[in-house]
Amino acid sequence: MTAFTRHDSETALFHNYSLEITGKDIGQIEAARSAIPAGTPINIAFLGNETHAQRIDAAARIRQWGFEPVPIISSRRLRSVEDRDELLAGLIVAARPTRFMFVGGDPSSPAGPYGDSLDLIAGGIITDHDIVHVGIAGYPEGHPRIDRARLWEALELKIGLLKARGCTVEITTQFGFDADAIVDWIAQVRSKGIDVPIRIGVPGPADVRRLLRFATQFGVVSSAAIVGKYGFSLANLINKVGPDRFMTRLEDGMRGRDLGKVRLHLYPFGGIDETVAWAAGVAGRHMTGSARVLDETRYP
């Protein structure tokens, strides 16, 4: 691994991001597709109120529009091995995904034989469907129902199992508001000898009320001190806020450290259009600043 530099943040973080969408919101991708870089990975959420047909249709459209569909497979929502195979076969025929993401899922009790993504990985899904690249979840700010020791144990076990089955692996983190905690967590991941790419979950611009609703839904820390550091006040819930202050703190915390390959995963809570526009705007400002520094260096 090499140290994270300012140049890394400009060319990697903002120009190689991934996105997330649901089946019912897939039209937002079509509306914004001219602004989304070709080949962008787009994760397809596995919601309890959507069908396999909606997930498959979303993946097919993402492929058709020139992006990379990344179906999220919620282990605890699968009703049976046959249910798993029906979904995977449909996705492969319709969209030819080159990668999948495995998560445990929200239900308090599993709908079928898989209690978590470890069960799913151990249950033969990799060899049964010739999967070669898998994303798994990371929780820098913890998980509301799983203690930290178990989270670390599960992370290492999943990576070990996947690599033993010949898969490449990528970690995508839950979104958070505390950039310092995220940088510390990445450093801990690397200290354990885990060198796989990491995508940091970042919420796109959205109003404060919506951000807090998703934070509650996903068990993200949202204390007054943390959200104040992120850049908004709990006293004004209608203001729209973007992750600019968060990104500055994140980059400052990572700069000069040996943190390996790090990218962004954007959660478009305020809509795909606004999220993609924010990413393009920030990337443009960074590249302009980078060119200015280069010119000044070459022509003093």
XYZ file of C-alpha atoms in Angstrom:
300
model
C 0.000 0.000 0.000
C 0.995 3.617 -0.478
C 0.284 6.687 1.557
C -2.919 8.564 0.783
C -2.030 11.918 -0.797
C -4.004 14.934 -1.968
C -3.670 13.692 -5.551
C -5.200 10.340 -4.541
C -8.235 12.088 -3.071
C -8.846 14.134 -6.213
C -8.476 11.383 -8.800
C -9.848 8.441 -6.843
C -12.462 9.567 -4.337
C -14.446 11.828 -6.641
C -13.905 10.173 -10.015
C -14.471 6.512 -9.156
C -17.501 6.662 -6.893
C -20.358 4.184 -6.759
C -24.068 4.882 -6.233
C -27.088 3.171 -4.713
C -30.661 2.953 -5.995
C -33.860 1.026 -5.300
C -35.988 -0.753 -7.853
C -38.843 1.738 -7.488
C -36.475 4.704 -7.980
C -34.637 3.322 -11.013
C -36.062 6.101 -13.187
C -33.783 8.554 -11.389
C -30.783 6.823 -12.954
C -32.249 7.198 -16.433
C -32.971 10.888 -15.825
C -29.412 11.577 -14.638
C -27.498 9.114 -16.797
C -25.795 11.728 -18.979
C -24.092 13.094 -15.847
C -23.026 9.718 -14.425
C -19.620 8.432 -15.610
C -19.849 5.369 -17.866
C -19.206 2.118 -16.018
C -20.141 3.540 -12.596
C -21.063 0.718 -10.184
C -24.673 1.145 -9.027
C -25.800 -0.926 -6.060
C -29.411 -2.120 -6.141
C -30.937 -2.152 -2.666
C -32.857 -5.241 -1.493
C -36.015 -3.776 0.066
C -38.696 -5.836 1.755
C -41.461 -4.109 -0.222
C -39.971 -4.853 -3.657
C -40.041 -8.036 -5.715
C -37.320 -10.031 -7.413
C -38.806 -8.887 -10.734
C -38.199 -5.237 -9.750
C -34.616 -6.010 -8.726
C -33.924 -7.862 -11.957
C -35.501 -5.112 -14.054
C -33.408 -2.457 -12.285
C -30.217 -4.436 -12.912
C -31.078 -4.916 -16.585
C -31.719 -1.197 -17.079
C -28.493 -0.223 -15.332
C -26.569 -2.538 -17.672
C -28.463 -1.196 -20.705
C -27.553 2.411 -19.778
C -23.840 1.605 -19.619
C -23.304 1.275 -15.871
C -22.301 -1.698 -13.716
C -25.215 -3.264 -11.807
C -24.294 -4.466 -8.308
C -27.241 -6.390 -6.854
C -27.358 -6.391 -3.052
C -28.424 -9.799 -1.750
C -30.105 -9.613 1.658
C -29.437 -12.968 3.296
C -32.213 -12.766 5.876
C -34.844 -11.882 3.264
C -34.229 -14.990 1.143
C -36.948 -17.561 1.760
C -35.069 -20.654 0.573
C -32.176 -21.928 -1.513
C -34.605 -22.069 -4.438
C -35.562 -18.429 -3.837
C -31.870 -17.521 -3.860
C -31.257 -19.409 -7.099
C -34.305 -17.928 -8.822
C -33.105 -14.400 -8.055
C -29.462 -15.024 -9.017
C -30.362 -16.811 -12.249
C -32.720 -13.994 -13.234
C -30.101 -11.337 -12.534
C -27.386 -13.162 -14.453
C -29.545 -13.718 -17.540
C -30.945 -10.170 -17.592
C -27.943 -8.085 -16.561
C -24.731 -10.158 -16.418
C -23.503 -8.616 -13.148
C -19.771 -8.975 -12.591
C -20.153 -8.320 -8.871
C -22.650 -8.745 -6.060
C -22.910 -7.376 -2.539
C -23.898 -9.659 0.334
C -25.483 -8.244 3.501
C -27.386 -9.688 6.438
C -30.451 -7.492 6.016
C -32.879 -5.741 8.341
C -35.404 -8.422 9.447
C -35.082 -9.406 13.113
C -35.548 -13.055 12.135
C -34.568 -14.716 8.850
C -37.223 -15.618 6.301
C -35.286 -18.742 5.326
C -32.055 -20.680 5.907
C -29.612 -17.728 5.995
C -29.113 -15.968 9.310
C -26.456 -13.623 7.948
C -24.129 -13.112 4.992
C -21.643 -15.595 6.443
C -24.311 -18.299 6.102
C -24.963 -17.173 2.536
C -21.268 -17.320 1.574
C -20.766 -20.684 3.277
C -23.936 -22.042 1.629
C -22.455 -22.417 -1.844
C -23.667 -19.263 -3.594
C -20.185 -18.493 -4.954
C -19.602 -21.787 -6.764
C -23.267 -22.336 -7.638
C -23.380 -19.072 -9.597
C -19.734 -18.561 -10.633
C -19.409 -15.316 -8.681
C -15.945 -13.745 -8.808
C -16.268 -10.368 -7.051
C -18.183 -9.695 -3.818
C -18.865 -6.594 -1.791
C -19.463 -6.831 1.945
C -20.556 -4.245 4.506
C -18.418 -2.371 7.022
C -19.616 -0.456 10.091
C -17.160 2.252 11.195
C -19.615 3.650 13.752
C -20.817 0.250 14.926
C -24.085 -1.619 14.467
C -27.134 -1.191 16.734
C -27.652 -4.950 17.167
C -24.126 -6.401 16.873
C -21.248 -5.722 19.248
C -17.969 -4.471 17.831
C -15.974 -7.612 18.613
C -18.442 -9.686 16.616
C -18.353 -7.177 13.729
C -14.572 -7.484 13.464
C -14.716 -11.269 13.708
C -17.392 -11.494 11.001
C -15.480 -9.121 8.695
C -12.329 -11.214 8.867
C -14.236 -14.491 8.484
C -16.126 -13.264 5.406
C -12.989 -12.010 3.697
C -11.208 -15.287 4.466
C -14.080 -17.389 3.109
C -14.438 -15.315 -0.049
C -10.732 -15.317 -0.846
C -10.601 -19.078 -0.250
C -13.320 -19.408 -2.891
C -11.312 -17.360 -5.387
C -13.249 -14.088 -5.066
C -11.945 -10.570 -5.000
C -13.518 -8.530 -2.211
C -14.498 -4.917 -1.587
C -15.865 -3.380 1.622
C -18.594 -0.722 1.420
C -19.286 1.071 4.675
C -22.575 2.184 6.117
C -22.935 5.940 5.763
C -21.904 8.036 8.733
C -21.428 11.566 9.983
C -18.174 11.152 11.904
C -15.219 11.378 9.512
C -12.703 10.883 12.324
C -14.309 7.586 13.352
C -14.288 6.405 9.737
C -10.587 7.184 9.255
C -9.756 5.407 12.536
C -11.775 2.381 11.424
C -9.990 2.200 8.055
C -6.660 2.343 9.891
C -7.808 -0.558 12.109
C -8.835 -2.569 9.030
C -5.379 -2.099 7.534
C -3.662 -2.901 10.846
C -5.351 -6.323 10.724
C -3.692 -7.059 7.386
C -6.908 -6.540 5.383
C -5.832 -4.908 2.133
C -9.049 -5.048 0.077
C -10.493 -1.839 -1.431
C -12.826 0.148 0.811
C -15.700 2.358 -0.286
C -16.710 4.970 2.272
C -20.466 5.481 2.494
C -21.327 9.177 2.168
C -24.835 10.658 2.095
C -25.450 12.980 -0.841
C -26.996 16.412 -0.280
C -30.362 16.188 1.483
C -32.437 18.059 4.023
C -31.565 17.484 7.657
C -34.868 15.771 8.497
C -34.331 13.168 5.774
C -30.718 12.528 6.822
C -31.765 11.973 10.424
C -34.579 9.651 9.371
C -32.148 7.450 7.463
C -29.651 7.669 10.322
C -32.301 6.315 12.686
C -33.335 3.616 10.205
C -29.759 2.365 9.768
C -28.620 2.811 13.374
C -26.100 5.545 12.567
C -24.826 7.728 15.411
C -26.540 11.128 15.261
C -25.719 12.905 18.516
C -25.681 16.698 18.554
C -21.873 16.710 18.780
C -21.447 14.412 15.774
C -23.970 16.096 13.482
C -22.591 19.484 14.457
C -19.166 18.322 13.327
C -20.761 17.119 10.071
C -22.165 20.569 9.417
C -25.795 20.942 10.451
C -27.865 21.789 13.475
C -30.600 19.691 15.055
C -32.461 22.956 15.670
C -33.132 23.464 11.958
C -34.401 20.338 10.232
C -35.535 21.872 6.932
C -32.137 23.101 5.771
C -30.419 21.128 3.027
C -26.848 20.090 3.763
C -24.129 18.413 1.724
C -21.106 16.417 2.906
C -18.502 19.086 2.070
C -17.304 19.628 5.651
C -17.320 15.863 6.200
C -15.201 15.329 3.048
C -12.677 17.979 4.055
C -12.252 16.342 7.449
C -12.066 12.906 5.847
C -9.348 13.944 3.397
C -7.396 15.760 6.102
C -7.519 12.665 8.308
C -6.385 10.336 5.518
C -3.650 12.478 4.020
C -0.153 11.026 4.344
C -1.378 7.729 5.857
C -0.914 4.247 4.447
C -4.587 3.396 3.955
C -4.585 1.572 0.627
C -7.289 1.895 -2.017
C -10.190 4.031 -0.781
C -13.177 5.227 -2.826
C -16.629 6.746 -2.180
C -20.057 5.130 -2.192
C -22.754 7.793 -2.458
C -26.151 7.283 -0.821
C -28.484 9.611 -2.779
C -30.900 10.467 0.031
C -31.701 13.790 -1.641
C -32.009 12.254 -5.114
C -29.607 10.959 -7.777
C -29.545 14.266 -9.689
C -28.367 16.308 -6.717
C -25.891 13.678 -5.561
C -24.241 13.302 -8.984
C -24.165 17.077 -9.474
C -22.497 17.496 -6.077
C -19.832 14.887 -6.912
C -19.141 16.457 -10.319
C -18.916 19.934 -8.833
C -16.510 18.915 -6.099
C -14.374 16.936 -8.555
C -14.218 19.931 -10.872
C -13.121 22.236 -8.087
C -10.448 19.763 -6.990
C -9.118 19.312 -10.509
C -9.004 23.080 -11.082
C -7.086 23.511 -7.853
C -4.753 20.655 -8.767
C -4.027 22.160 -12.213
C -3.349 25.541 -10.634
C -0.846 24.028 -8.211
C 0.812 22.114 -11.085
C 1.110 25.249 -13.199
C 2.598 27.209 -10.326
C 5.085 24.415 -9.705
C 6.200 24.188 -13.324
C 6.212 27.910 -14.072
C 7.222 29.795 -10.932
